[in-house]
Short mmCIF file of the C-alpha atoms (twelve columns), coordinates in Angstrom:
data_MODEL
# 
_entry.id   MODEL 
# 
loop_
_atom_site.group_PDB 
_atom_site.id 
_atom_site.type_symbol 
_atom_site.label_atom_id 
_atom_site.label_alt_id 
_atom_site.label_comp_id 
_atom_site.label_asym_id 
_atom_site.label_seq_id 
_atom_site.Cartn_x 
_atom_site.Cartn_y 
_atom_site.Cartn_z 
_atom_site.pdbx_PDB_model_num 
ATOM 1   C CA . MET A 1   -16.331 58.665  -10.981 1 
ATOM 2   C CA . LYS A 2   -19.033 56.030  -10.932 1 
ATOM 3   C CA . GLN A 3   -16.883 53.728  -13.026 1 
ATOM 4   C CA . ARG A 4   -13.932 54.117  -10.641 1 
ATOM 5   C CA . LEU A 5   -16.125 53.190  -7.676  1 
ATOM 6   C CA . ALA A 6   -17.423 50.095  -9.466  1 
ATOM 7   C CA . TYR A 7   -13.848 49.118  -10.326 1 
ATOM 8   C CA . ALA A 8   -12.719 49.596  -6.690  1 
ATOM 9   C CA . VAL A 9   -15.648 47.516  -5.394  1 
ATOM 10  C CA . PHE A 10  -14.841 44.783  -7.921  1 
ATOM 11  C CA . VAL A 11  -11.176 44.678  -6.867  1 
ATOM 12  C CA . LEU A 12  -12.161 44.668  -3.184  1 
ATOM 13  C CA . LEU A 13  -14.623 41.790  -3.694  1 
ATOM 14  C CA . LEU A 14  -12.018 39.878  -5.691  1 
ATOM 15  C CA . LEU A 15  -9.476  40.265  -2.862  1 
ATOM 16  C CA . VAL A 16  -12.062 39.169  -0.267  1 
ATOM 17  C CA . ALA A 17  -12.929 36.091  -2.365  1 
ATOM 18  C CA . ALA A 18  -9.246  35.182  -2.792  1 
ATOM 19  C CA . THR A 19  -8.600  35.633  0.946   1 
ATOM 20  C CA . LEU A 20  -11.637 33.512  1.813   1 
ATOM 21  C CA . ALA A 21  -10.535 30.781  -0.607  1 
ATOM 22  C CA . ALA A 22  -7.026  30.807  0.891   1 
ATOM 23  C CA . PHE A 23  -8.424  30.584  4.430   1 
ATOM 24  C CA . LEU A 24  -10.785 27.724  3.565   1 
ATOM 25  C CA . SER A 25  -7.973  25.828  1.841   1 
ATOM 26  C CA . THR A 26  -6.085  25.699  5.152   1 
ATOM 27  C CA . ARG A 27  -9.137  24.344  6.988   1 
ATOM 28  C CA . TYR A 28  -10.554 21.794  4.557   1 
ATOM 29  C CA . ARG A 29  -8.905  19.310  2.237   1 
ATOM 30  C CA . LEU A 30  -10.545 18.892  -1.143  1 
ATOM 31  C CA . GLU A 31  -8.899  16.839  -3.847  1 
ATOM 32  C CA . ARG A 32  -10.052 15.924  -7.304  1 
ATOM 33  C CA . ASP A 33  -8.288  13.731  -9.828  1 
ATOM 34  C CA . TRP A 34  -8.689  15.296  -13.235 1 
ATOM 35  C CA . SER A 35  -5.849  13.333  -14.795 1 
ATOM 36  C CA . HIS A 36  -6.355  11.154  -17.835 1 
ATOM 37  C CA . ALA A 37  -7.855  7.774   -16.839 1 
ATOM 38  C CA . ARG A 38  -7.811  8.866   -13.163 1 
ATOM 39  C CA . SER A 39  -4.200  7.716   -12.907 1 
ATOM 40  C CA . ALA A 40  -3.565  9.671   -9.691  1 
ATOM 41  C CA . SER A 41  -6.401  7.917   -7.819  1 
ATOM 42  C CA . LEU A 42  -6.702  4.451   -6.376  1 
ATOM 43  C CA . ALA A 43  -8.840  1.906   -8.190  1 
ATOM 44  C CA . PRO A 44  -12.306 1.205   -6.732  1 
ATOM 45  C CA . ALA A 45  -11.252 -2.378  -5.922  1 
ATOM 46  C CA . THR A 46  -8.302  -1.034  -3.922  1 
ATOM 47  C CA . LEU A 47  -10.570 1.342   -2.000  1 
ATOM 48  C CA . THR A 48  -12.903 -1.558  -1.189  1 
ATOM 49  C CA . LEU A 49  -9.955  -3.636  0.011   1 
ATOM 50  C CA . LEU A 50  -8.702  -0.816  2.237   1 
ATOM 51  C CA . ALA A 51  -12.175 -0.403  3.740   1 
ATOM 52  C CA . ARG A 52  -12.243 -4.133  4.602   1 
ATOM 53  C CA . LEU A 53  -8.942  -3.992  6.504   1 
ATOM 54  C CA . ASP A 54  -9.994  -3.489  10.106  1 
ATOM 55  C CA . GLY A 55  -6.591  -3.056  11.734  1 
ATOM 56  C CA . PRO A 56  -3.550  -0.856  11.293  1 
ATOM 57  C CA . VAL A 57  -1.161  -1.521  8.421   1 
ATOM 58  C CA . GLU A 58  2.522   -0.673  8.711   1 
ATOM 59  C CA . VAL A 59  4.686   -0.072  5.662   1 
ATOM 60  C CA . VAL A 60  8.445   -0.239  6.218   1 
ATOM 61  C CA . ALA A 61  10.460  1.197   3.341   1 
ATOM 62  C CA . TYR A 62  14.131  0.282   3.132   1 
ATOM 63  C CA . ALA A 63  15.430  3.307   1.240   1 
ATOM 64  C CA . ARG A 64  18.557  5.419   1.472   1 
ATOM 65  C CA . SER A 65  18.158  8.986   2.642   1 
ATOM 66  C CA . GLN A 66  20.060  10.294  -0.406  1 
ATOM 67  C CA . GLY A 67  18.274  10.633  -3.707  1 
ATOM 68  C CA . GLY A 68  14.588  11.093  -4.346  1 
ATOM 69  C CA . LEU A 69  13.430  7.533   -3.739  1 
ATOM 70  C CA . ARG A 70  12.010  8.280   -0.287  1 
ATOM 71  C CA . GLU A 71  9.892   11.084  -1.703  1 
ATOM 72  C CA . VAL A 72  8.561   8.825   -4.470  1 
ATOM 73  C CA . ILE A 73  7.628   6.152   -1.923  1 
ATOM 74  C CA . ALA A 74  6.044   8.711   0.425   1 
ATOM 75  C CA . ASN A 75  3.919   10.159  -2.401  1 
ATOM 76  C CA . PHE A 76  2.849   6.668   -3.459  1 
ATOM 77  C CA . VAL A 77  1.892   5.567   0.066   1 
ATOM 78  C CA . ASP A 78  0.130   8.895   0.711   1 
ATOM 79  C CA . ARG A 79  -2.674  7.884   -1.672  1 
ATOM 80  C CA . TYR A 80  -3.273  4.807   0.485   1 
ATOM 81  C CA . GLN A 81  -3.040  6.833   3.705   1 
ATOM 82  C CA . ARG A 82  -5.793  9.168   2.497   1 
ATOM 83  C CA . ALA A 83  -8.107  6.160   2.106   1 
ATOM 84  C CA . LYS A 84  -6.875  4.365   5.267   1 
ATOM 85  C CA . PRO A 85  -5.643  6.786   7.961   1 
ATOM 86  C CA . ASP A 86  -4.191  4.029   10.181  1 
ATOM 87  C CA . LEU A 87  -1.725  2.996   7.473   1 
ATOM 88  C CA . THR A 88  1.703   4.161   8.631   1 
ATOM 89  C CA . LEU A 89  4.955   4.558   6.735   1 
ATOM 90  C CA . ARG A 90  8.383   4.175   8.320   1 
ATOM 91  C CA . PHE A 91  11.718  4.549   6.544   1 
ATOM 92  C CA . VAL A 92  14.818  2.515   7.374   1 
ATOM 93  C CA . ASP A 93  18.190  3.550   5.961   1 
ATOM 94  C CA . PRO A 94  20.075  0.461   4.685   1 
ATOM 95  C CA . ASP A 95  23.389  2.318   5.005   1 
ATOM 96  C CA . ALA A 96  22.875  2.897   8.735   1 
ATOM 97  C CA . ASP A 97  22.967  -0.827  9.607   1 
ATOM 98  C CA . PRO A 98  23.989  -3.043  6.660   1 
ATOM 99  C CA . ALA A 99  24.232  -6.185  8.818   1 
ATOM 100 C CA . ALA A 100 20.623  -5.830  9.947   1 
ATOM 101 C CA . MET A 101 19.540  -5.302  6.344   1 
ATOM 102 C CA . ARG A 102 21.313  -8.476  5.226   1 
ATOM 103 C CA . GLU A 103 19.723  -10.355 8.127   1 
ATOM 104 C CA . ALA A 104 16.299  -9.014  7.153   1 
ATOM 105 C CA . GLY A 105 16.915  -10.151 3.581   1 
ATOM 106 C CA . VAL A 106 16.780  -6.691  2.025   1 
ATOM 107 C CA . SER A 107 18.620  -6.732  -1.268  1 
ATOM 108 C CA . LEU A 108 17.212  -3.724  -3.107  1 
ATOM 109 C CA . ASP A 109 17.096  -0.015  -2.342  1 
ATOM 110 C CA . GLY A 110 13.421  0.908   -2.156  1 
ATOM 111 C CA . GLU A 111 12.184  -2.490  -1.027  1 
ATOM 112 C CA . LEU A 112 8.933   -2.357  0.956   1 
ATOM 113 C CA . GLU A 113 7.650   -4.573  3.737   1 
ATOM 114 C CA . LEU A 114 3.933   -4.502  4.507   1 
ATOM 115 C CA . ARG A 115 2.848   -5.671  7.977   1 
ATOM 116 C CA . TYR A 116 -0.711  -6.492  8.984   1 
ATOM 117 C CA . ARG A 117 -1.885  -8.556  11.947  1 
ATOM 118 C CA . GLY A 118 1.488   -10.158 12.623  1 
ATOM 119 C CA . ARG A 119 2.057   -11.171 9.001   1 
ATOM 120 C CA . SER A 120 4.290   -9.496  6.444   1 
ATOM 121 C CA . GLU A 121 4.815   -9.316  2.682   1 
ATOM 122 C CA . ARG A 122 7.821   -8.000  0.762   1 
ATOM 123 C CA . LEU A 123 7.587   -5.861  -2.361  1 
ATOM 124 C CA . LYS A 124 10.427  -5.090  -4.729  1 
ATOM 125 C CA . VAL A 125 8.262   -3.271  -7.288  1 
ATOM 126 C CA . LEU A 126 6.347   -0.097  -6.463  1 
ATOM 127 C CA . GLY A 127 2.957   -0.190  -8.149  1 
ATOM 128 C CA . GLU A 128 -0.704  -0.140  -7.205  1 
ATOM 129 C CA . SER A 129 -1.447  -3.667  -8.406  1 
ATOM 130 C CA . GLU A 130 1.541   -5.154  -6.554  1 
ATOM 131 C CA . PHE A 131 0.847   -3.167  -3.373  1 
ATOM 132 C CA . SER A 132 -2.867  -4.007  -3.390  1 
ATOM 133 C CA . SER A 133 -2.209  -7.682  -4.144  1 
ATOM 134 C CA . ALA A 134 0.148   -7.861  -1.161  1 
ATOM 135 C CA . LEU A 135 -2.503  -6.248  1.048   1 
ATOM 136 C CA . LEU A 136 -5.062  -8.752  -0.217  1 
ATOM 137 C CA . ARG A 137 -2.765  -11.679 0.597   1 
ATOM 138 C CA . LEU A 138 -2.179  -10.263 4.076   1 
ATOM 139 C CA . SER A 139 -5.907  -9.802  4.665   1 
ATOM 140 C CA . ARG A 140 -6.719  -13.434 3.978   1 
ATOM 141 C CA . SER A 141 -6.908  -15.398 7.169   1 
ATOM 142 C CA . GLY A 142 -7.949  -18.836 8.273   1 
ATOM 143 C CA . GLN A 143 -6.785  -22.245 7.263   1 
ATOM 144 C CA . ARG A 144 -6.585  -23.342 3.694   1 
ATOM 145 C CA . ILE A 145 -7.951  -26.687 2.652   1 
ATOM 146 C CA . VAL A 146 -5.878  -29.070 0.575   1 
ATOM 147 C CA . ALA A 147 -7.830  -31.948 -0.950  1 
ATOM 148 C CA . PHE A 148 -6.585  -35.096 -2.663  1 
ATOM 149 C CA . LEU A 149 -8.362  -37.521 -4.936  1 
ATOM 150 C CA . GLU A 150 -7.944  -41.188 -4.179  1 
ATOM 151 C CA . GLY A 151 -8.872  -43.944 -6.464  1 
ATOM 152 C CA . GLU A 152 -7.641  -46.136 -9.227  1 
ATOM 153 C CA . GLY A 153 -4.300  -44.919 -10.530 1 
ATOM 154 C CA . GLU A 154 -4.116  -41.913 -8.185  1 
ATOM 155 C CA . ARG A 155 -1.232  -41.382 -5.813  1 
ATOM 156 C CA . ALA A 156 -2.046  -42.223 -2.199  1 
ATOM 157 C CA . PRO A 157 -1.867  -39.076 -0.028  1 
ATOM 158 C CA . LEU A 158 -0.761  -41.021 3.061   1 
ATOM 159 C CA . GLY A 159 1.228   -43.721 1.282   1 
ATOM 160 C CA . GLN A 160 4.974   -44.141 1.732   1 
ATOM 161 C CA . ALA A 161 5.821   -45.644 -1.663  1 
ATOM 162 C CA . ASN A 162 8.015   -43.816 -4.149  1 
ATOM 163 C CA . ALA A 163 5.109   -42.440 -6.198  1 
ATOM 164 C CA . ASP A 164 2.881   -41.627 -3.206  1 
ATOM 165 C CA . LEU A 165 2.435   -38.217 -1.589  1 
ATOM 166 C CA . GLY A 166 3.057   -39.213 2.045   1 
ATOM 167 C CA . ARG A 167 6.172   -37.095 2.517   1 
ATOM 168 C CA . PHE A 168 4.485   -34.105 0.882   1 
ATOM 169 C CA . VAL A 169 1.444   -34.430 3.164   1 
ATOM 170 C CA . GLY A 170 3.752   -34.765 6.174   1 
ATOM 171 C CA . THR A 171 5.524   -31.555 5.203   1 
ATOM 172 C CA . LEU A 172 2.202   -29.733 4.812   1 
ATOM 173 C CA . ALA A 173 1.000   -30.950 8.204   1 
ATOM 174 C CA . ALA A 174 4.140   -29.693 9.971   1 
# 
């Protein structure tokens, strides 16, 4: 009899623990990456980059609604959304308006466009290094400096002769 009571208490405690774990899993989100080489997590450099971005980032994915490509893109972008909550993902179906897609220059199903602070970058390959590099390029602001050396045998940056760089400098200034 004593053994039956101990067994019943054990089963009851096990059910209470399972119910409590199920309840807590709906309230709190806890994720751990136990995969080999942490392949399901973002690199520390990517996390640092996302922390430096101080405005919202919009990702527009040009993907057809058929097939599993949208799900693959959504799962990929979800890792970034966990680190940066104001990163949004929007899908556009290329079949719905082919003329607009041609005008936008979309040539590939699954092409991504990242938008940040009025600037945009296009991605044709879905990968962390490509996505993070595009975000890094978008985060850079300010003017870039172009310097020229002048001297003996160097091309003149403002010269108009055949070998000079005057037309190139004029194009850069425009």
